Amino acid sequence: MKAVISSTGLWTPKDSISNEELVESFNAYADKWNAENAAAIEAGEKYAMTYSDAGFIEKASGVKSRYVISKEPILDPNIMAPRIPARPDDEPSILAEIAANAARGALESAGRAPEDVGAVIVACSNLQRGYPAIAVEVQSLLRTSGFAFDMNVACSSATFGIETARGLIMGGQAKSVLVVNPEICTAHLNFKDRDAHFIFGDVATALLVESDDIAPKNHWEIIGSKLVTQFSNNIRNNFGFLNHCAPEDDGLNSERGKMGLTDKLFTQNGRSVFKEVVPMVARLIKDQCEAHNIDPQNLKRMWLHQANLNMNVLIAKKVLGKDVELEQAPVVLDEYANTSSAGSIIAFHKHSQDFKAGETGLICSFGAGYSAGAIFVKKVA
Ligand code: COA
């Protein structure tokens, strides 16, 4: 028995924000901050904001736009955050709803009836509540059988989810497992932070991981995989259930506080992330190619995590020893921005139809933790 990937699904919000729209709103917010805090800035107690720039954003990251669930409030200089109305407990929660939307696509494309799915894993960076698990709500919305649970390995949640599903299948817990990645990244992003306000977007992806004896003919065999983690504070979000126990600790006493920035949203040392993660991921891919007897040159495609275009270009170059065509390492972050764990799955979903039987590719995630996951796949039939 082998665990294989039977299908994928993708749900995309209808609204999108261009870099130009984002920068216009940020610059209006910067003017407002500077006017409102003029005396404190003059006294050196607070920092003045400088303008953001659409040209910088595209050059530094490759991002041109991002899909979002709540556009107007993000662009409102008086709000600068999504506003997603709270729902009563007897209505589906938003995270479960978008997860189910993506999951339905994966079920439909595999021709799988929901009741034949034995487990649901919601694997993502930001879970909406403590409990009950979002995955159990998704199980109820879809009417799948068996059990469900949530897991979080930040940007590597999807690859770690695939491996978890594989373990459940090999251990006999289920024959068909939905791995779903609902990522409302705009709600953990600080749109008042010039260094990061352009990074993330919203989306949901799904993968159906199944035992090969029930999978549709047209599936992907998993021919090798590896997960790694290594602790780092360079990507961090201090939001959590203990925060309300110490409400005075709002993170505003730090240097970032002088720009009105809290530590209860996404923060990063982008330069350090770039420098440390690129070699870590390139080494992981090369070592695993060797371990599984795969010539990297024979990988038709690498569906890499979509955080930063320059990072992906460099990783692909280190792995293959030459400049790589975009076709070999496709980019979706220009349109979607960084969607955390969903990024490499969007790339796989959108750029895999041309694979013929026997051709191989790599799904690879990396991000906070640090964490990285490499899943080598071969198209069957
Ligand atoms: N508009 C205009 N200029 C900006 C800007 C903005 N929005 N943000 C930063 N800058 C400026 C800085 O002030 C700095 O100017 P200085 O050199 O005069 O001090 C300059 O641009 C370089 O800033 P820096 O933050 O060092 O940019 P960078 O070239 O490292 O690019 C990232 C920033 C975030 C795009 C890049 O570091 C990155 O992508 N790192 C990896 C991130 C990642 O993968 N994170 C994972 C998230 S899960």
Tab-separated table of C-alpha atoms and ligand atoms in Angstrom:
chain	number	residue	atom	x	y	z
A	1	MET	CA	0.000	0.000	0.000
A	2	LYS	CA	1.188	3.515	-0.835
A	3	ALA	CA	-0.204	6.959	0.021
A	4	VAL	CA	-0.643	9.152	-3.058
A	5	ILE	CA	-2.020	12.599	-3.917
A	6	SER	CA	-5.320	12.122	-5.747
A	7	SER	CA	-6.290	15.754	-6.386
A	8	THR	CA	-6.081	19.383	-5.315
A	9	GLY	CA	-8.549	22.238	-4.800
A	10	LEU	CA	-8.262	26.027	-4.700
A	11	TRP	CA	-10.555	28.772	-3.408
A	12	THR	CA	-9.635	32.386	-4.197
A	13	PRO	CA	-11.356	35.487	-2.741
A	14	LYS	CA	-13.026	37.676	-5.377
A	15	ASP	CA	-11.328	40.959	-4.371
A	16	SER	CA	-7.727	41.812	-5.041
A	17	ILE	CA	-5.515	44.756	-4.012
A	18	SER	CA	-2.750	46.038	-6.314
A	19	ASN	CA	0.563	47.346	-4.966
A	20	GLU	CA	-0.461	50.819	-6.087
A	21	GLU	CA	-3.722	50.724	-4.110
A	22	LEU	CA	-1.905	49.364	-1.052
A	23	VAL	CA	0.822	52.002	-1.191
A	24	GLU	CA	-1.667	54.849	-1.648
A	25	SER	CA	-3.460	53.815	1.536
A	26	PHE	CA	-0.196	53.256	3.468
A	27	ASN	CA	1.100	56.692	2.490
A	28	ALA	CA	-2.150	58.330	3.577
A	29	TYR	CA	-1.795	56.480	6.908
A	30	ALA	CA	1.860	57.679	7.194
A	31	ASP	CA	0.758	61.298	6.682
A	32	LYS	CA	-1.903	60.847	9.338
A	33	TRP	CA	0.551	59.232	11.834
A	34	ASN	CA	3.113	61.970	11.273
A	35	ALA	CA	0.525	64.743	11.746
A	36	GLU	CA	-1.038	63.165	14.838
A	37	ASN	CA	2.327	62.432	16.472
A	38	ALA	CA	4.201	65.559	15.373
A	39	ALA	CA	5.116	66.658	18.913
A	40	ALA	CA	6.288	63.172	20.024
A	41	ILE	CA	8.279	62.782	16.808
A	42	GLU	CA	9.857	66.190	17.364
A	43	ALA	CA	10.763	65.139	20.941
A	44	GLY	CA	12.310	61.863	19.688
A	45	GLU	CA	9.709	59.731	21.518
A	46	LYS	CA	8.185	58.375	18.331
A	47	TYR	CA	9.459	57.755	14.835
A	48	ALA	CA	8.165	59.475	11.727
A	49	MET	CA	6.809	57.175	9.013
A	50	THR	CA	8.330	57.247	5.551
A	51	TYR	CA	6.396	56.427	2.400
A	52	SER	CA	6.106	52.963	0.944
A	53	ASP	CA	6.763	52.440	-2.745
A	54	ALA	CA	5.123	50.100	-5.277
A	55	GLY	CA	8.343	49.821	-7.310
A	56	PHE	CA	10.286	48.725	-4.212
A	57	ILE	CA	7.681	46.121	-3.342
A	58	GLU	CA	7.737	44.455	-6.745
A	59	LYS	CA	11.533	44.535	-6.972
A	60	ALA	CA	12.146	43.285	-3.390
A	61	SER	CA	9.484	40.578	-3.380
A	62	GLY	CA	7.984	39.887	-6.830
A	63	VAL	CA	4.503	40.632	-5.445
A	64	LYS	CA	2.212	42.691	-7.699
A	65	SER	CA	-1.167	42.105	-6.042
A	66	ARG	CA	-2.905	39.996	-3.414
A	67	TYR	CA	-6.398	38.525	-3.022
A	68	VAL	CA	-8.152	39.562	0.173
A	69	ILE	CA	-11.354	38.695	2.005
A	70	SER	CA	-11.959	42.216	3.361
A	71	LYS	CA	-10.694	44.878	0.957
A	72	GLU	CA	-12.193	48.247	1.985
A	73	PRO	CA	-11.120	48.238	5.672
A	74	ILE	CA	-7.556	47.226	4.742
A	75	LEU	CA	-7.325	50.265	2.461
A	76	ASP	CA	-9.003	52.655	4.900
A	77	PRO	CA	-6.212	54.733	6.542
A	78	ASN	CA	-8.350	54.900	9.676
A	79	ILE	CA	-8.508	51.088	9.981
A	80	MET	CA	-5.611	49.420	8.082
A	81	ALA	CA	-6.824	45.867	8.845
A	82	PRO	CA	-9.430	43.429	7.554
A	83	ARG	CA	-12.790	43.624	9.296
A	84	ILE	CA	-14.439	40.225	9.135
A	85	PRO	CA	-17.773	40.357	10.978
A	86	ALA	CA	-18.095	37.932	13.915
A	87	ARG	CA	-20.652	35.181	13.238
A	88	PRO	CA	-22.955	33.465	15.713
A	89	ASP	CA	-21.860	29.970	16.793
A	90	ASP	CA	-24.644	28.331	14.785
A	91	GLU	CA	-23.232	29.691	11.509
A	92	PRO	CA	-20.128	28.233	9.805
A	93	SER	CA	-16.977	30.031	10.888
A	94	ILE	CA	-15.155	31.825	8.074
A	95	LEU	CA	-12.014	29.636	8.273
A	96	ALA	CA	-14.085	26.435	8.082
A	97	GLU	CA	-16.156	27.888	5.230
A	98	ILE	CA	-13.213	28.738	2.971
A	99	ALA	CA	-11.519	25.431	3.861
A	100	ALA	CA	-14.677	23.573	2.801
A	101	ASN	CA	-14.813	25.588	-0.451
A	102	ALA	CA	-11.295	24.450	-1.396
A	103	ALA	CA	-11.964	20.891	-0.204
A	104	ARG	CA	-15.066	20.570	-2.418
A	105	GLY	CA	-12.866	21.279	-5.461
A	106	ALA	CA	-10.449	18.494	-4.492
A	107	LEU	CA	-13.306	16.026	-3.841
A	108	GLU	CA	-14.955	16.851	-7.151
A	109	SER	CA	-11.797	16.506	-9.194
A	110	ALA	CA	-11.056	13.077	-7.643
A	111	GLY	CA	-14.707	11.991	-7.964
A	112	ARG	CA	-14.688	11.194	-4.235
A	113	ALA	CA	-17.903	11.191	-2.193
A	114	PRO	CA	-17.459	13.069	1.129
A	115	GLU	CA	-18.596	10.083	3.200
A	116	ASP	CA	-15.683	8.073	1.790
A	117	VAL	CA	-13.171	10.513	3.297
A	118	GLY	CA	-11.962	9.155	6.654
A	119	ALA	CA	-10.075	12.164	8.035
A	120	VAL	CA	-9.761	15.938	7.646
A	121	ILE	CA	-6.642	17.836	8.650
A	122	VAL	CA	-6.805	21.632	8.701
A	123	ALA	CA	-3.156	22.614	8.389
A	124	CYS	CA	-2.494	26.358	8.380
A	125	SER	CA	-0.640	29.247	10.026
A	126	ASN	CA	-3.475	30.944	11.862
A	127	LEU	CA	-6.332	29.063	13.492
A	128	GLN	CA	-9.443	31.065	14.211
A	129	ARG	CA	-10.123	29.780	17.729
A	130	GLY	CA	-8.861	27.470	20.472
A	131	TYR	CA	-11.501	24.770	20.068
A	132	PRO	CA	-13.425	22.891	18.814
A	133	ALA	CA	-10.926	22.210	16.036
A	134	ILE	CA	-11.761	23.989	12.772
A	135	ALA	CA	-11.192	20.622	11.060
A	136	VAL	CA	-14.070	19.040	12.995
A	137	GLU	CA	-16.328	21.844	11.755
A	138	VAL	CA	-15.096	21.235	8.183
A	139	GLN	CA	-15.857	17.520	8.676
A	140	SER	CA	-19.401	18.502	9.668
A	141	LEU	CA	-19.858	20.981	6.777
A	142	LEU	CA	-18.672	18.428	4.195
A	143	ARG	CA	-20.224	15.386	5.926
A	144	THR	CA	-17.010	13.375	5.814
A	145	SER	CA	-16.641	10.401	8.154
A	146	GLY	CA	-13.992	9.353	10.701
A	147	PHE	CA	-12.138	12.115	12.538
A	148	ALA	CA	-10.523	15.532	12.078
A	149	PHE	CA	-7.901	17.734	13.722
A	150	ASP	CA	-5.975	20.977	13.261
A	151	MET	CA	-2.234	21.450	12.989
A	152	ASN	CA	0.068	24.445	12.538
A	153	VAL	CA	3.620	24.478	11.203
A	154	ALA	CA	3.297	28.021	9.776
A	155	CYS	CA	4.266	28.179	6.084
A	156	SER	CA	5.141	24.475	6.113
A	157	SER	CA	1.721	23.371	7.341
A	158	ALA	CA	0.675	21.884	3.981
A	159	THR	CA	3.754	19.703	3.437
A	160	PHE	CA	3.729	18.587	7.076
A	161	GLY	CA	0.002	17.918	6.590
A	162	ILE	CA	0.663	15.720	3.558
A	163	GLU	CA	3.172	13.689	5.557
A	164	THR	CA	0.772	13.448	8.519
A	165	ALA	CA	-1.955	12.192	6.158
A	166	ARG	CA	0.486	9.693	4.709
A	167	GLY	CA	1.255	8.407	8.220
A	168	LEU	CA	-2.465	8.040	8.993
A	169	ILE	CA	-2.990	6.067	5.796
A	170	MET	CA	0.030	3.814	6.367
A	171	GLY	CA	-1.076	3.274	9.982
A	172	GLY	CA	-4.526	2.169	8.856
A	173	GLN	CA	-6.494	5.081	10.395
A	174	ALA	CA	-8.030	6.185	7.080
A	175	LYS	CA	-7.846	5.480	3.356
A	176	SER	CA	-8.758	8.970	2.199
A	177	VAL	CA	-7.546	12.116	4.005
A	178	LEU	CA	-8.337	15.734	3.150
A	179	VAL	CA	-5.530	18.175	3.968
A	180	VAL	CA	-6.905	21.715	3.857
A	181	ASN	CA	-4.995	25.007	4.121
A	182	PRO	CA	-7.259	28.004	4.786
A	183	GLU	CA	-4.945	31.006	5.072
A	184	ILE	CA	-6.453	34.362	6.064
A	185	CYS	CA	-2.991	35.910	6.180
A	186	THR	CA	-4.244	39.507	5.985
A	187	ALA	CA	-5.539	39.143	9.563
A	188	HIS	CA	-2.038	38.450	10.943
A	189	LEU	CA	-0.401	41.127	8.801
A	190	ASN	CA	0.233	44.628	10.121
A	191	PHE	CA	-0.813	46.938	7.289
A	192	LYS	CA	0.783	49.819	9.243
A	193	ASP	CA	4.221	48.177	8.969
A	194	ARG	CA	6.057	49.548	5.927
A	195	ASP	CA	8.565	46.659	5.953
A	196	ALA	CA	5.872	43.994	5.707
A	197	HIS	CA	2.513	45.500	4.650
A	198	PHE	CA	2.819	44.104	1.116
A	199	ILE	CA	3.740	40.520	1.953
A	200	PHE	CA	0.530	38.500	2.419
A	201	GLY	CA	-2.815	37.608	0.840
A	202	ASP	CA	-5.786	35.309	1.546
A	203	VAL	CA	-6.660	31.952	-0.067
A	204	ALA	CA	-7.539	28.320	0.715
A	205	THR	CA	-6.107	25.164	-0.837
A	206	ALA	CA	-6.873	21.464	-0.400
A	207	LEU	CA	-5.197	18.148	-1.190
A	208	LEU	CA	-6.768	14.706	-1.167
A	209	VAL	CA	-4.190	12.172	0.071
A	210	GLU	CA	-5.293	8.575	-0.419
A	211	SER	CA	-4.300	4.950	-0.341
A	212	ASP	CA	-3.323	3.972	-3.901
A	213	ASP	CA	-5.820	1.087	-3.946
A	214	ILE	CA	-8.753	3.548	-3.939
A	215	ALA	CA	-7.117	6.565	-5.673
A	216	PRO	CA	-8.253	7.614	-9.157
A	217	LYS	CA	-5.974	6.316	-11.943
A	218	ASN	CA	-4.673	9.807	-12.620
A	219	HIS	CA	-2.798	10.476	-9.323
A	220	TRP	CA	0.618	11.512	-7.981
A	221	GLU	CA	2.827	8.955	-6.266
A	222	ILE	CA	4.905	10.339	-3.357
A	223	ILE	CA	8.392	9.044	-4.119
A	224	GLY	CA	10.271	10.704	-1.271
A	225	SER	CA	9.849	13.291	1.453
A	226	LYS	CA	11.613	15.040	4.303
A	227	LEU	CA	10.546	17.460	7.020
A	228	VAL	CA	12.909	19.654	9.055
A	229	THR	CA	12.623	22.351	11.731
A	230	GLN	CA	15.151	24.604	13.418
A	231	PHE	CA	14.155	27.207	16.017
A	232	SER	CA	14.412	30.851	14.981
A	233	ASN	CA	12.890	34.127	16.196
A	234	ASN	CA	13.318	35.767	12.808
A	235	ILE	CA	9.673	35.192	11.848
A	236	ARG	CA	7.402	35.522	14.846
A	237	ASN	CA	3.897	36.460	15.954
A	238	ASN	CA	3.343	36.759	19.730
A	239	PHE	CA	-0.452	36.709	19.502
A	240	GLY	CA	-1.892	33.885	21.582
A	241	PHE	CA	-4.419	32.825	24.165
A	242	LEU	CA	-2.304	34.043	27.103
A	243	ASN	CA	-2.160	37.624	25.826
A	244	HIS	CA	-5.329	38.692	27.585
A	245	CYS	CA	-3.735	37.638	30.910
A	246	ALA	CA	-1.177	40.410	30.508
A	247	PRO	CA	-2.988	43.153	28.588
A	248	GLU	CA	-0.364	45.724	29.561
A	249	ASP	CA	2.167	43.776	27.483
A	250	ASP	CA	1.109	45.178	24.148
A	251	GLY	CA	4.595	45.071	22.670
A	252	LEU	CA	4.551	48.822	22.313
A	253	ASN	CA	7.552	49.406	24.577
A	254	SER	CA	9.952	48.195	21.946
A	255	GLU	CA	11.650	50.189	19.196
A	256	ARG	CA	8.834	49.078	16.877
A	257	GLY	CA	6.411	50.587	19.388
A	258	LYS	CA	7.774	54.019	18.491
A	259	MET	CA	6.119	53.435	15.104
A	260	GLY	CA	2.914	52.213	16.742
A	261	LEU	CA	3.678	48.584	15.826
A	262	THR	CA	2.612	45.714	18.086
A	263	ASP	CA	4.339	42.310	18.377
A	264	LYS	CA	0.944	40.500	18.292
A	265	LEU	CA	0.972	40.389	14.497
A	266	PHE	CA	3.506	39.071	11.959
A	267	THR	CA	7.033	40.409	12.448
A	268	GLN	CA	10.226	39.349	10.735
A	269	ASN	CA	13.874	40.112	10.143
A	270	GLY	CA	13.460	39.746	6.398
A	271	ARG	CA	17.149	39.992	5.557
A	272	SER	CA	18.122	37.262	8.057
A	273	VAL	CA	15.287	35.041	6.856
A	274	PHE	CA	16.523	35.400	3.318
A	275	LYS	CA	20.152	34.655	4.256
A	276	GLU	CA	19.420	31.688	6.519
A	277	VAL	CA	16.529	29.966	4.796
A	278	VAL	CA	17.861	29.909	1.223
A	279	PRO	CA	20.878	27.680	2.043
A	280	MET	CA	18.812	25.552	4.457
A	281	VAL	CA	16.231	24.759	1.773
A	282	ALA	CA	18.731	24.283	-1.066
A	283	ARG	CA	20.655	21.816	1.124
A	284	LEU	CA	17.463	19.977	2.074
A	285	ILE	CA	16.462	19.533	-1.578
A	286	LYS	CA	19.919	18.451	-2.709
A	287	ASP	CA	20.367	15.976	0.168
A	288	GLN	CA	16.956	14.457	-0.429
A	289	CYS	CA	17.525	14.153	-4.169
A	290	GLU	CA	20.659	12.206	-3.310
A	291	ALA	CA	18.914	10.082	-0.667
A	292	HIS	CA	16.143	9.150	-3.090
A	293	ASN	CA	18.366	8.744	-6.111
A	294	ILE	CA	16.709	11.608	-7.968
A	295	ASP	CA	18.782	13.706	-10.362
A	296	PRO	CA	17.635	17.303	-9.682
A	297	GLN	CA	18.024	18.006	-13.409
A	298	ASN	CA	15.254	15.462	-14.020
A	299	LEU	CA	12.755	17.340	-11.851
A	300	LYS	CA	10.368	18.749	-14.416
A	301	ARG	CA	9.125	21.338	-11.934
A	302	MET	CA	9.679	22.669	-8.429
A	303	TRP	CA	6.529	24.073	-6.827
A	304	LEU	CA	8.304	26.201	-4.238
A	305	HIS	CA	6.866	28.112	-1.292
A	306	GLN	CA	5.746	31.522	-2.532
A	307	ALA	CA	7.227	34.109	-0.167
A	308	ASN	CA	9.719	35.986	-2.269
A	309	LEU	CA	10.628	35.696	-5.948
A	310	ASN	CA	14.318	36.417	-5.384
A	311	MET	CA	14.487	33.651	-2.768
A	312	ASN	CA	12.948	31.127	-5.156
A	313	VAL	CA	15.249	32.105	-8.019
A	314	LEU	CA	18.259	31.630	-5.737
A	315	ILE	CA	17.093	28.303	-4.281
A	316	ALA	CA	16.384	26.906	-7.756
A	317	LYS	CA	19.790	28.104	-8.962
A	318	LYS	CA	21.590	26.505	-6.002
A	319	VAL	CA	19.780	23.208	-6.584
A	320	LEU	CA	20.260	23.057	-10.352
A	321	GLY	CA	23.585	24.906	-10.607
A	322	LYS	CA	22.232	27.271	-13.285
A	323	ASP	CA	19.637	29.974	-13.886
A	324	VAL	CA	16.202	28.445	-13.959
A	325	GLU	CA	13.320	29.197	-16.332
A	326	LEU	CA	10.151	30.376	-14.584
A	327	GLU	CA	8.429	27.391	-16.182
A	328	GLN	CA	10.577	25.096	-13.999
A	329	ALA	CA	9.822	26.975	-10.756
A	330	PRO	CA	6.479	28.650	-11.429
A	331	VAL	CA	5.485	31.860	-9.680
A	332	VAL	CA	2.041	32.605	-8.280
A	333	LEU	CA	3.086	35.172	-5.695
A	334	ASP	CA	2.948	37.951	-8.286
A	335	GLU	CA	-0.850	37.549	-8.272
A	336	TYR	CA	-1.469	35.974	-4.813
A	337	ALA	CA	1.445	37.361	-2.713
A	338	ASN	CA	2.622	35.127	0.149
A	339	THR	CA	-0.256	32.871	1.200
A	340	SER	CA	1.772	30.950	3.774
A	341	SER	CA	1.284	27.182	3.590
A	342	ALA	CA	-1.027	27.442	0.572
A	343	GLY	CA	1.565	28.993	-1.778
A	344	SER	CA	3.345	25.877	-3.031
A	345	ILE	CA	-0.031	24.102	-3.305
A	346	ILE	CA	-1.489	26.899	-5.481
A	347	ALA	CA	1.589	26.565	-7.723
A	348	PHE	CA	1.126	22.757	-7.864
A	349	HIS	CA	-2.615	23.109	-8.527
A	350	LYS	CA	-2.199	25.633	-11.354
A	351	HIS	CA	0.994	24.347	-12.970
A	352	SER	CA	0.819	20.551	-13.116
A	353	GLN	CA	-1.731	19.691	-15.824
A	354	ASP	CA	0.961	19.187	-18.458
A	355	PHE	CA	2.715	16.349	-16.553
A	356	LYS	CA	2.910	12.990	-18.312
A	357	ALA	CA	3.148	9.598	-16.617
A	358	GLY	CA	6.597	9.040	-15.090
A	359	GLU	CA	7.539	12.744	-14.835
A	360	THR	CA	8.675	13.974	-11.422
A	361	GLY	CA	8.384	17.223	-9.481
A	362	LEU	CA	8.913	18.680	-6.031
A	363	ILE	CA	6.509	20.444	-3.670
A	364	CYS	CA	8.633	22.420	-1.205
A	365	SER	CA	7.648	24.669	1.683
A	366	PHE	CA	9.698	26.814	4.031
A	367	GLY	CA	9.001	29.482	6.634
A	368	ALA	CA	8.535	30.288	10.298
A	369	GLY	CA	9.931	27.880	12.835
A	370	TYR	CA	12.126	27.707	10.796
A	371	SER	CA	10.390	24.834	9.066
A	372	ALA	CA	10.793	23.218	5.660
A	373	GLY	CA	9.192	20.275	3.907
A	374	ALA	CA	10.084	18.548	0.632
A	375	ILE	CA	7.618	16.188	-1.056
A	376	PHE	CA	8.835	14.554	-4.283
A	377	VAL	CA	6.015	13.373	-6.536
A	378	LYS	CA	5.754	11.299	-9.723
A	379	LYS	CA	2.766	11.474	-12.052
A	380	VAL	CA	1.058	8.119	-12.470
A	381	ALA	CA	-1.017	7.608	-15.646
B	1	COA	N1	8.790	50.807	0.405
B	1	COA	C1	9.952	51.431	0.110
B	1	COA	N2	11.115	51.157	0.688
B	1	COA	C2	11.115	50.203	1.632
B	1	COA	C3	9.946	49.492	1.997
B	1	COA	C4	8.749	49.848	1.354
B	1	COA	N3	7.605	49.233	1.634
B	1	COA	N4	10.256	48.594	2.946
B	1	COA	C5	11.561	48.714	3.169
B	1	COA	N5	12.098	49.701	2.377
B	1	COA	C6	13.476	50.183	2.324
B	1	COA	C7	14.159	50.112	3.672
B	1	COA	O1	13.891	51.268	4.420
B	1	COA	C8	15.606	49.982	3.282
B	1	COA	O2	16.108	51.248	3.008
B	1	COA	P1	17.596	51.644	3.478
B	1	COA	O3	18.496	50.687	2.741
B	1	COA	O4	17.700	53.052	3.064
B	1	COA	O5	17.632	51.397	4.967
B	1	COA	C9	15.567	49.218	1.992
B	1	COA	O6	14.234	49.343	1.467
B	1	COA	C10	15.891	47.761	2.156
B	1	COA	O7	15.050	47.233	3.187
B	1	COA	P2	15.071	45.741	3.635
B	1	COA	O8	14.002	45.510	4.664
B	1	COA	O9	16.462	45.376	4.017
B	1	COA	O10	14.612	45.085	2.256
B	1	COA	P3	15.010	43.743	1.582
B	1	COA	O11	15.692	44.077	0.319
B	1	COA	O12	15.642	42.785	2.538
B	1	COA	O13	13.561	43.163	1.214
B	1	COA	C11	11.957	41.603	2.049
B	1	COA	C12	12.600	42.973	2.214
B	1	COA	C13	11.024	41.390	3.226
B	1	COA	C14	11.156	41.581	0.761
B	1	COA	C15	13.044	40.513	2.005
B	1	COA	O14	13.944	40.668	3.079
B	1	COA	C16	12.480	39.118	2.051
B	1	COA	O15	11.633	38.744	1.289
B	1	COA	N6	12.976	38.280	2.950
B	1	COA	C17	12.450	36.945	3.098
B	1	COA	C18	11.095	37.056	3.630
B	1	COA	C19	10.382	35.766	3.799
B	1	COA	O16	10.452	34.857	3.045
B	1	COA	N7	9.637	35.712	4.850
B	1	COA	C20	8.857	34.587	5.119
B	1	COA	C21	7.560	35.079	5.526
B	1	COA	S1	6.628	33.717	6.030
